[in-house]
Tab-separated table of C-alpha atoms and ligand atoms in Angstrom:
chain	number	residue	atom	x	y	z
Y	612	MET	CA	0.000	0.000	0.000
Y	613	ALA	CA	1.521	3.321	-1.063
Y	614	LYS	CA	-0.420	5.523	1.300
Y	615	THR	CA	1.416	7.346	4.054
Y	616	GLU	CA	1.128	6.139	7.639
Y	617	GLN	CA	-2.049	7.425	9.267
Y	618	ILE	CA	-1.157	6.634	12.844
Y	619	PRO	CA	2.529	7.477	13.265
Y	620	ILE	CA	4.769	6.090	15.975
Y	621	ALA	CA	5.444	9.648	17.224
Y	622	GLU	CA	4.311	13.186	16.456
Y	623	THR	CA	5.591	16.650	17.280
Y	624	TRP	CA	3.065	18.670	19.235
Y	625	LEU	CA	3.510	22.331	18.350
Y	626	GLY	CA	1.110	25.167	19.039
Y	627	ALA	CA	0.576	28.909	18.905
Y	628	LYS	CA	3.307	29.686	21.420
Y	629	GLU	CA	5.932	27.805	19.400
Y	630	ARG	CA	4.915	29.754	16.281
Y	631	ARG	CA	4.911	33.064	18.120
Y	632	LEU	CA	8.377	32.608	19.630
Y	633	LEU	CA	9.840	31.395	16.324
Y	634	ALA	CA	8.374	34.468	14.629
Y	635	GLU	CA	9.944	36.630	17.324
Y	636	CYS	CA	13.370	35.191	16.423
Y	637	ALA	CA	12.802	35.769	12.718
Y	638	ASN	CA	11.500	39.285	13.254
Y	639	SER	CA	14.294	40.302	15.604
Y	640	GLY	CA	17.095	38.655	13.635
Y	641	TRP	CA	18.245	36.582	16.641
Y	642	VAL	CA	18.378	33.288	14.778
Y	643	SER	CA	21.889	32.079	15.647
Y	644	SER	CA	23.160	30.845	18.998
Y	645	LYS	CA	23.001	34.204	20.746
Y	646	GLY	CA	19.656	35.552	21.891
Y	647	ARG	CA	17.403	35.426	24.899
Y	648	PHE	CA	15.881	31.989	24.431
Y	649	VAL	CA	19.015	29.854	24.880
Y	650	GLY	CA	19.556	30.945	28.486
Y	651	ALA	CA	15.834	30.892	29.234
Y	652	PHE	CA	15.501	27.330	27.968
Y	653	GLU	CA	18.600	26.192	29.879
Y	654	GLU	CA	17.214	27.637	33.099
Y	655	ALA	CA	13.731	26.244	32.625
Y	656	PHE	CA	14.921	22.760	31.748
Y	657	ALA	CA	17.583	22.537	34.482
Y	658	SER	CA	15.074	23.648	37.071
Y	659	TYR	CA	12.557	21.096	35.740
Y	660	CYS	CA	15.200	18.392	36.285
Y	661	GLY	CA	15.965	19.698	39.780
Y	662	VAL	CA	19.576	20.657	38.992
Y	663	LYS	CA	21.457	23.944	39.028
Y	664	TYR	CA	22.954	24.115	35.534
Y	665	GLY	CA	21.790	23.336	32.029
Y	666	ILE	CA	23.956	23.727	28.924
Y	667	ALA	CA	22.067	23.586	25.631
Y	668	THR	CA	23.721	21.690	22.775
Y	669	SER	CA	23.077	20.883	19.139
Y	670	SER	CA	21.840	17.319	19.870
Y	671	GLY	CA	21.612	14.557	22.446
Y	672	THR	CA	24.661	12.956	20.872
Y	673	THR	CA	26.766	16.108	21.243
Y	674	ALA	CA	25.519	16.498	24.841
Y	675	LEU	CA	26.811	12.989	25.603
Y	676	HIS	CA	30.085	13.636	23.774
Y	677	LEU	CA	30.628	16.845	25.774
Y	678	ALA	CA	29.907	15.047	29.051
Y	679	LEU	CA	32.647	12.500	28.343
Y	680	ALA	CA	35.025	15.084	26.896
Y	681	CYS	CA	34.788	17.365	29.922
Y	682	LEU	CA	35.741	14.437	32.171
Y	683	GLY	CA	38.870	14.022	30.056
Y	684	ILE	CA	37.924	10.525	28.910
Y	685	GLY	CA	40.225	9.447	26.087
Y	686	PRO	CA	42.436	6.729	24.597
Y	687	GLY	CA	43.135	3.836	26.964
Y	688	ASP	CA	39.942	4.458	28.940
Y	689	GLU	CA	36.911	2.202	29.092
Y	690	VAL	CA	33.316	3.300	29.510
Y	691	ILE	CA	30.594	0.807	30.404
Y	692	VAL	CA	27.454	1.131	28.258
Y	693	PRO	CA	24.330	-0.983	27.815
Y	694	THR	CA	24.344	-2.899	24.541
Y	695	LEU	CA	20.572	-2.383	24.459
Y	696	SER	CA	20.372	1.276	23.476
Y	697	PHE	CA	20.458	3.626	20.540
Y	698	ILE	CA	23.864	3.575	18.813
Y	699	ALA	CA	24.811	7.112	19.916
Y	700	THR	CA	25.330	5.899	23.512
Y	701	ALA	CA	28.366	3.893	22.345
Y	702	ASN	CA	29.518	6.152	19.505
Y	703	VAL	CA	30.275	9.055	21.845
Y	704	VAL	CA	32.746	6.837	23.716
Y	705	THR	CA	34.428	6.009	20.397
Y	706	TYR	CA	34.538	9.723	19.451
Y	707	CYS	CA	36.716	10.251	22.558
Y	708	GLY	CA	39.109	7.496	21.489
Y	709	ALA	CA	37.974	5.392	24.451
Y	710	LYS	CA	36.483	1.901	24.358
Y	711	PRO	CA	32.806	1.172	24.987
Y	712	VAL	CA	32.447	-1.975	27.086
Y	713	PHE	CA	29.039	-3.487	26.490
Y	714	VAL	CA	26.860	-4.867	29.264
Y	715	ASP	CA	23.552	-6.721	29.261
Y	716	SER	CA	20.262	-5.418	30.622
Y	717	ARG	CA	17.774	-6.720	33.152
Y	718	ALA	CA	14.738	-8.628	31.958
Y	719	ASP	CA	12.251	-6.517	33.945
Y	720	THR	CA	13.136	-2.912	33.068
Y	721	TRP	CA	15.348	-3.566	29.981
Y	722	ASN	CA	17.900	-1.295	31.665
Y	723	LEU	CA	21.578	-1.824	32.532
Y	724	ASP	CA	22.045	-4.849	34.822
Y	725	PRO	CA	24.054	-3.766	37.915
Y	726	VAL	CA	25.501	-7.271	38.368
Y	727	ALA	CA	26.834	-7.240	34.811
Y	728	VAL	CA	28.190	-3.718	35.353
Y	729	GLU	CA	30.173	-4.846	38.398
Y	730	ASN	CA	31.637	-7.739	36.378
Y	731	ALA	CA	32.672	-5.407	33.558
Y	732	VAL	CA	34.700	-3.005	35.705
Y	733	THR	CA	38.466	-3.122	35.034
Y	734	ARG	CA	41.427	-0.933	35.975
Y	735	LYS	CA	40.750	1.072	32.816
Y	736	THR	CA	37.090	1.851	33.532
Y	737	ARG	CA	36.414	5.562	33.963
Y	738	ALA	CA	32.659	5.937	33.676
Y	739	ILE	CA	29.319	4.201	33.301
Y	740	ILE	CA	26.667	5.551	30.931
Y	741	VAL	CA	23.235	4.521	32.167
Y	742	VAL	CA	20.351	4.762	29.716
Y	743	HIS	CA	16.801	5.249	30.971
Y	744	LEU	CA	15.449	3.180	28.098
Y	745	PHE	CA	12.080	4.218	26.660
Y	746	GLY	CA	11.589	6.459	29.701
Y	747	HIS	CA	11.942	3.951	32.560
Y	748	PRO	CA	14.700	4.978	34.991
Y	749	ALA	CA	17.723	2.710	35.373
Y	750	HIS	CA	18.657	0.921	38.627
Y	751	MET	CA	20.520	3.947	39.959
Y	752	ASP	CA	21.267	3.062	43.614
Y	753	GLU	CA	22.918	-0.228	42.707
Y	754	ILE	CA	24.884	1.358	39.873
Y	755	GLN	CA	25.909	4.391	41.923
Y	756	SER	CA	27.275	2.170	44.684
Y	757	ILE	CA	29.403	0.267	42.151
Y	758	ALA	CA	30.581	3.611	40.779
Y	759	ASP	CA	31.424	4.879	44.275
Y	760	LYS	CA	33.339	1.711	45.102
Y	761	HIS	CA	35.534	2.060	41.991
Y	762	SER	CA	35.577	5.900	41.754
Y	763	LEU	CA	33.710	6.021	38.432
Y	764	HIS	CA	31.507	8.730	36.982
Y	765	VAL	CA	27.890	7.931	36.193
Y	766	ILE	CA	26.540	9.729	33.137
Y	767	GLU	CA	22.841	9.527	32.472
Y	768	ASP	CA	21.741	9.123	28.880
Y	769	ALA	CA	18.265	10.512	29.539
Y	770	CYS	CA	17.567	11.175	25.862
Y	771	GLU	CA	14.317	9.177	26.058
Y	772	ALA	CA	13.338	10.029	29.597
Y	773	HIS	CA	12.565	13.723	30.211
Y	774	GLY	CA	10.485	13.921	33.394
Y	775	SER	CA	11.027	10.288	34.332
Y	776	GLU	CA	11.563	9.803	38.068
Y	777	TYR	CA	13.671	7.479	40.181
Y	778	ARG	CA	12.426	7.295	43.798
Y	779	GLY	CA	10.835	10.717	43.348
Y	780	ALA	CA	13.901	12.429	41.818
Y	781	ARG	CA	13.917	13.486	38.183
Y	782	VAL	CA	16.381	11.756	35.885
Y	783	GLY	CA	19.269	13.993	34.938
Y	784	SER	CA	19.742	14.919	38.609
Y	785	LEU	CA	20.985	11.459	39.618
Y	786	GLY	CA	24.453	11.049	38.082
Y	787	THR	CA	27.484	13.291	37.608
Y	788	MET	CA	25.790	14.705	34.507
Y	789	GLY	CA	22.554	14.052	32.649
Y	790	CYS	CA	22.182	14.293	28.870
Y	791	PHE	CA	18.953	14.912	26.976
Y	792	SER	CA	17.867	14.987	23.326
Y	793	PHE	CA	15.233	17.256	21.813
Y	794	TYR	CA	15.058	15.492	18.455
Y	795	GLY	CA	11.671	15.606	16.719
Y	796	ASN	CA	10.323	12.381	18.174
Y	797	LYS	CA	11.506	12.866	21.771
Y	798	ILE	CA	9.300	13.866	24.753
Y	799	ILE	CA	9.765	17.541	23.881
Y	800	THR	CA	11.528	18.841	20.802
Y	801	THR	CA	13.601	21.727	19.504
Y	802	GLY	CA	13.828	20.118	16.039
Y	803	GLU	CA	17.349	18.956	16.742
Y	804	GLY	CA	18.938	19.776	20.056
Y	805	GLY	CA	20.185	18.539	23.382
Y	806	MET	CA	21.209	19.541	26.899
Y	807	VAL	CA	23.727	18.589	29.555
Y	808	VAL	CA	22.474	19.136	33.101
Y	809	THR	CA	24.559	19.019	36.276
Y	810	ASP	CA	24.885	20.398	39.795
Y	811	ASP	CA	28.659	20.733	39.448
Y	812	VAL	CA	29.642	24.272	38.536
Y	813	SER	CA	33.123	23.399	37.290
Y	814	LEU	CA	31.779	20.679	34.981
Y	815	ALA	CA	29.095	23.071	33.744
Y	816	ASP	CA	31.755	25.675	32.946
Y	817	ARG	CA	33.836	23.109	31.138
Y	818	VAL	CA	30.884	21.896	29.039
Y	819	ARG	CA	30.199	25.529	28.080
Y	820	LEU	CA	33.823	26.039	27.134
Y	821	LEU	CA	34.074	22.889	25.018
Y	822	LYS	CA	30.760	23.384	23.224
Y	823	ASP	CA	31.976	26.742	21.885
Y	824	HIS	CA	35.382	25.946	20.331
Y	825	GLY	CA	37.142	25.949	23.704
Y	826	MET	CA	37.253	29.715	23.451
Y	827	SER	CA	38.147	31.760	26.529
Y	828	ARG	CA	35.122	33.581	27.891
Y	829	THR	CA	37.200	36.593	28.788
Y	830	ARG	CA	39.581	36.713	25.862
Y	831	LYS	CA	38.042	36.636	22.392
Y	832	TYR	CA	39.658	34.121	19.985
Y	833	TRP	CA	41.843	32.645	22.690
Y	834	HIS	CA	41.536	28.843	22.634
Y	835	ALA	CA	43.278	27.007	25.444
Y	836	HIS	CA	41.474	23.753	24.580
Y	837	ILE	CA	40.357	21.900	21.485
Y	838	GLY	CA	36.623	22.373	21.609
Y	839	PHE	CA	33.693	21.807	19.291
Y	840	ASN	CA	30.868	23.795	17.795
Y	841	TYR	CA	27.966	22.060	19.527
Y	842	ARG	CA	25.855	25.172	20.128
Y	843	MET	CA	22.064	25.302	20.090
Y	844	THR	CA	20.469	28.125	18.111
Y	845	ASN	CA	18.074	30.713	19.499
Y	846	LEU	CA	15.472	29.360	17.045
Y	847	GLN	CA	15.759	25.898	18.558
Y	848	ALA	CA	15.722	27.271	22.097
Y	849	ALA	CA	12.586	29.315	21.289
Y	850	LEU	CA	10.835	26.046	20.497
Y	851	GLY	CA	12.230	24.586	23.709
Y	852	VAL	CA	10.905	27.452	25.846
Y	853	ALA	CA	7.435	26.956	24.378
Y	854	GLN	CA	7.638	23.167	24.702
Y	855	MET	CA	8.447	23.437	28.426
Y	856	GLU	CA	4.909	24.717	28.968
Y	857	ARG	CA	3.462	21.431	27.759
Y	858	ILE	CA	6.036	18.902	28.956
Y	859	GLU	CA	3.878	17.607	31.822
Y	860	GLN	CA	0.892	17.409	29.501
Y	861	VAL	CA	2.919	15.334	27.025
Y	862	ILE	CA	3.959	12.965	29.807
Y	863	ASP	CA	0.404	12.722	31.170
Y	864	ARG	CA	-0.814	11.735	27.739
Y	865	LYS	CA	1.956	9.199	27.233
Y	866	ARG	CA	1.117	7.670	30.608
Y	867	ARG	CA	-2.562	7.667	29.650
Y	868	ASN	CA	-1.702	5.905	26.373
Y	869	ALA	CA	0.187	3.280	28.360
Y	870	ARG	CA	-2.708	2.741	30.771
Y	871	ILE	CA	-5.125	2.172	27.907
Y	872	TYR	CA	-2.727	-0.120	26.034
Y	873	ASN	CA	-2.030	-2.077	29.228
Y	874	SER	CA	-5.710	-2.600	29.964
Y	875	LEU	CA	-6.466	-3.761	26.412
Y	876	LEU	CA	-3.406	-5.985	25.903
Y	877	ARG	CA	-3.067	-7.357	29.427
Y	878	ASP	CA	-4.794	-10.683	28.901
Y	879	ILE	CA	-3.447	-11.546	25.446
Y	880	PRO	CA	-1.196	-14.595	25.769
Y	881	GLY	CA	2.291	-14.081	24.350
Y	882	ILE	CA	2.354	-10.346	24.923
Y	883	THR	CA	4.627	-8.937	27.623
Y	884	LEU	CA	3.728	-5.430	28.725
Y	885	PRO	CA	6.297	-2.781	29.661
Y	886	GLN	CA	6.971	-2.744	33.406
Y	887	GLU	CA	6.768	0.214	35.712
Y	888	THR	CA	8.583	-0.680	38.912
Y	889	PRO	CA	7.199	0.697	42.215
Y	890	TRP	CA	10.111	3.166	42.507
Y	891	ALA	CA	9.694	4.578	39.013
Y	892	ARG	CA	7.714	7.129	37.109
Y	893	HIS	CA	7.856	5.753	33.580
Y	894	VAL	CA	7.265	8.351	30.861
Y	895	TYR	CA	6.681	5.782	28.087
Y	896	TRP	CA	8.593	7.665	25.391
Y	897	LEU	CA	7.761	4.701	23.161
Y	898	TYR	CA	5.183	2.211	24.378
Y	899	THR	CA	6.983	-1.064	23.723
Y	900	ILE	CA	5.781	-4.638	24.140
Y	901	LEU	CA	7.444	-8.012	23.698
Y	902	ILE	CA	5.796	-10.525	21.416
Y	903	GLU	CA	6.677	-14.064	22.399
Y	904	GLY	CA	5.345	-17.448	23.410
Y	905	ARG	CA	2.272	-18.203	21.363
Y	906	PHE	CA	3.108	-15.231	19.169
Y	907	LYS	CA	6.649	-16.527	18.627
Y	908	SER	CA	8.387	-15.090	15.551
Y	909	ALA	CA	5.195	-13.266	14.678
Y	910	ARG	CA	6.520	-9.787	15.365
Y	911	GLY	CA	6.900	-9.168	11.636
Y	912	SER	CA	3.379	-10.275	10.873
Y	913	ILE	CA	1.911	-8.043	13.576
Y	914	ALA	CA	3.931	-5.105	12.239
Y	915	GLU	CA	2.697	-5.896	8.706
Y	916	ALA	CA	-0.937	-6.271	9.729
Y	917	LEU	CA	-0.788	-2.935	11.550
Y	918	SER	CA	1.045	-1.259	8.678
Y	919	SER	CA	-1.584	-2.387	6.159
Y	920	ARG	CA	-4.106	-0.512	8.306
Y	921	GLY	CA	-1.980	2.637	8.336
Y	922	ILE	CA	-0.508	2.032	11.787
Y	923	GLU	CA	3.238	2.557	12.136
Y	924	THR	CA	5.360	0.394	14.462
Y	925	ARG	CA	9.083	0.095	15.196
Y	926	PRO	CA	11.179	-2.919	16.048
Y	927	PHE	CA	13.416	-2.654	19.119
Y	928	PHE	CA	17.034	-1.461	18.708
Y	929	TYR	CA	19.527	-4.175	17.745
Y	930	PRO	CA	22.137	-4.782	20.437
Y	931	ILE	CA	24.893	-2.239	19.659
Y	932	SER	CA	27.516	-4.964	20.112
Y	933	ASN	CA	26.065	-6.689	16.994
Y	934	MET	CA	26.652	-3.660	14.764
Y	935	PRO	CA	29.537	-3.956	12.253
Y	936	PRO	CA	31.768	-1.288	13.882
Y	937	TYR	CA	31.495	-2.973	17.279
Y	938	ARG	CA	30.991	-6.688	16.824
Y	939	ASN	CA	34.683	-7.587	16.633
Y	940	GLY	CA	35.320	-6.093	20.030
Y	941	ARG	CA	32.268	-7.643	21.632
Y	942	ASN	CA	32.943	-8.923	25.055
Y	943	GLY	CA	30.523	-11.724	25.751
Y	944	ARG	CA	26.967	-12.750	25.097
Y	945	PHE	CA	23.997	-10.672	26.074
Y	946	ALA	CA	21.045	-12.994	26.502
Y	947	VAL	CA	18.475	-10.431	27.647
Y	948	ALA	CA	19.445	-7.835	25.040
Y	949	GLU	CA	19.293	-10.457	22.268
Y	950	ARG	CA	15.891	-11.724	23.340
Y	951	VAL	CA	14.297	-8.339	23.971
Y	952	SER	CA	15.730	-6.959	20.733
Y	953	ARG	CA	14.215	-9.825	18.719
Y	954	LYS	CA	10.806	-9.628	20.377
Y	955	GLY	CA	10.295	-5.945	21.074
Y	956	LEU	CA	7.811	-3.878	19.105
Y	957	SER	CA	7.057	-0.206	19.748
Y	958	LEU	CA	3.473	0.886	19.119
Y	959	PRO	CA	2.216	4.402	18.294
Y	960	SER	CA	3.056	6.560	21.304
Y	961	SER	CA	2.142	10.088	20.272
Y	962	PRO	CA	0.660	12.452	22.843
Y	963	LEU	CA	-1.908	13.270	20.139
Y	964	LEU	CA	-3.047	9.651	19.835
Y	965	LYS	CA	-6.791	9.226	20.314
Y	966	GLU	CA	-8.252	6.643	22.643
Y	967	LYS	CA	-10.156	5.197	19.681
Y	968	ASP	CA	-6.859	4.730	17.788
Y	969	ILE	CA	-5.446	2.702	20.681
Y	970	HIS	CA	-8.606	0.568	20.690
Y	971	ASN	CA	-8.208	-0.042	16.946
Y	972	ILE	CA	-4.538	-0.966	17.312
Y	973	CYS	CA	-5.286	-3.395	20.120
Y	974	THR	CA	-8.190	-4.910	18.195
Y	975	VAL	CA	-5.855	-5.777	15.303
Y	976	ILE	CA	-3.380	-7.373	17.704
Y	977	ARG	CA	-6.144	-9.302	19.464
Y	978	GLU	CA	-7.544	-10.567	16.153
Y	979	LEU	CA	-4.113	-11.876	15.197
Y	980	ALA	CA	-3.805	-13.565	18.562
Y	981	ASP	CA	-7.238	-15.144	18.196
Y	982	GLY	CA	-6.521	-16.082	14.554
Y	983	ARG	CA	-3.445	-17.999	15.539
Y	984	ARG	CA	-5.302	-19.722	18.310
Y	985	THR	CA	-8.098	-20.741	15.933
Y	986	LYS	CA	-5.644	-22.037	13.351
Y	987	LYS	CA	-3.812	-24.057	15.934
Y	988	ARG	CA	-7.028	-25.642	17.154
Y	989	VAL	CA	-8.179	-26.450	13.630
Y	990	SER	CA	-4.919	-28.083	12.632
Y	991	SER	CA	-4.667	-30.146	15.756
Y	992	THR	CA	-8.271	-31.273	15.277
Y	993	ALA	CA	-7.444	-32.275	11.693
Y	994	LYS	CA	-4.511	-34.347	12.832
Y	995	THR	CA	-6.372	-36.338	15.413
A	2464	PLP	C1	17.800	9.913	20.639
A	2464	PLP	C2	18.855	9.293	21.481
A	2464	PLP	C3	20.172	9.767	21.476
A	2464	PLP	C4	20.684	10.799	20.519
A	2464	PLP	O1	20.011	11.979	20.489
A	2464	PLP	P1	20.123	12.921	19.172
A	2464	PLP	O2	19.500	14.184	19.608
A	2464	PLP	O3	19.373	12.223	18.087
A	2464	PLP	O4	21.564	13.071	18.862
A	2464	PLP	C5	21.071	9.185	22.355
A	2464	PLP	N1	20.722	8.179	23.166
A	2464	PLP	C6	19.476	7.679	23.184
A	2464	PLP	C7	19.153	6.570	24.116
A	2464	PLP	C8	18.505	8.204	22.321
A	2464	PLP	O5	17.268	7.668	22.307
């Protein structure tokens, strides 16, 4: 079918305020990385996370790269990362000339397994990047105590988890630094964009320095460090300022989507629902289920059936350690990541999704489940 997807996996939610602030940039000429919105967005987002400093960047990837760079991580160093994440989590370690050491995830939250982290620590380990996958916080206390024991930094890759909470504290405020993405399909968007947040003033200063060519803030064109141009524009920040007014509404709607999905899919055999542990506020960036058991190897057919009805889905990420640039250096087998990656399917998760759409999506899935059951019964009757 050549028609475009009618129910997309994600949608940007922009309104009058976004348009007004963008127009203000265009009308005033403040379209580059100077202008009033960059600082305003940094302040609003840092305070939302419950931290002192926010440094806006050009993307989530550059935020993560800056976090590692300002810790001086480089050749000869190792950084522990979950293999079950988006590729950028590992690439930023490679950009620094350091080695990403892959670790498996837990079966319940699909997040970094603290036991596997402990086993992966060596004399060369400098940091752990935790990922709050799909918006569920990682197992922070366990990981922080490993980090404390071995004097490691914990960097949060919170690119999918704006507003997610661990024991009542917002993600981004839990590690040495937190990194966020404002790409078009994230919880809030600036088109492209990112942010590093931290309570540490010297790290914040260093991130600011490195994101702007390492240029002295007191002496124009004096560069004591090799920096980058990872600046966010005022245009992007204008979107961010407007988006901050609806961030809780976006999360409420994503949580509502999850509640409806959970209630409609709960009793279908072979479907595993995403978990929300008692200590977590999950923000369900993407509502993701596992399709297994009775539905074994049927993920593709569910995706196809939904697609033919104009409903977009996404398979889970592949384990990063299986990707061509990384598979030669892979350090072990990752049973949970392999299984979850094969069976995971993300369903439409837009804050603009209608309740009726979720009912339709779940009806298609239920029909497939029933269809398979019927077929099985028929064939076994025929045999006997
Ligand atoms: C989106 C994402 C990133 C990268 O963010 P960009 O803004 O696209 O560079 C990094 N890590 C995770 C887990 C992500 O989901």
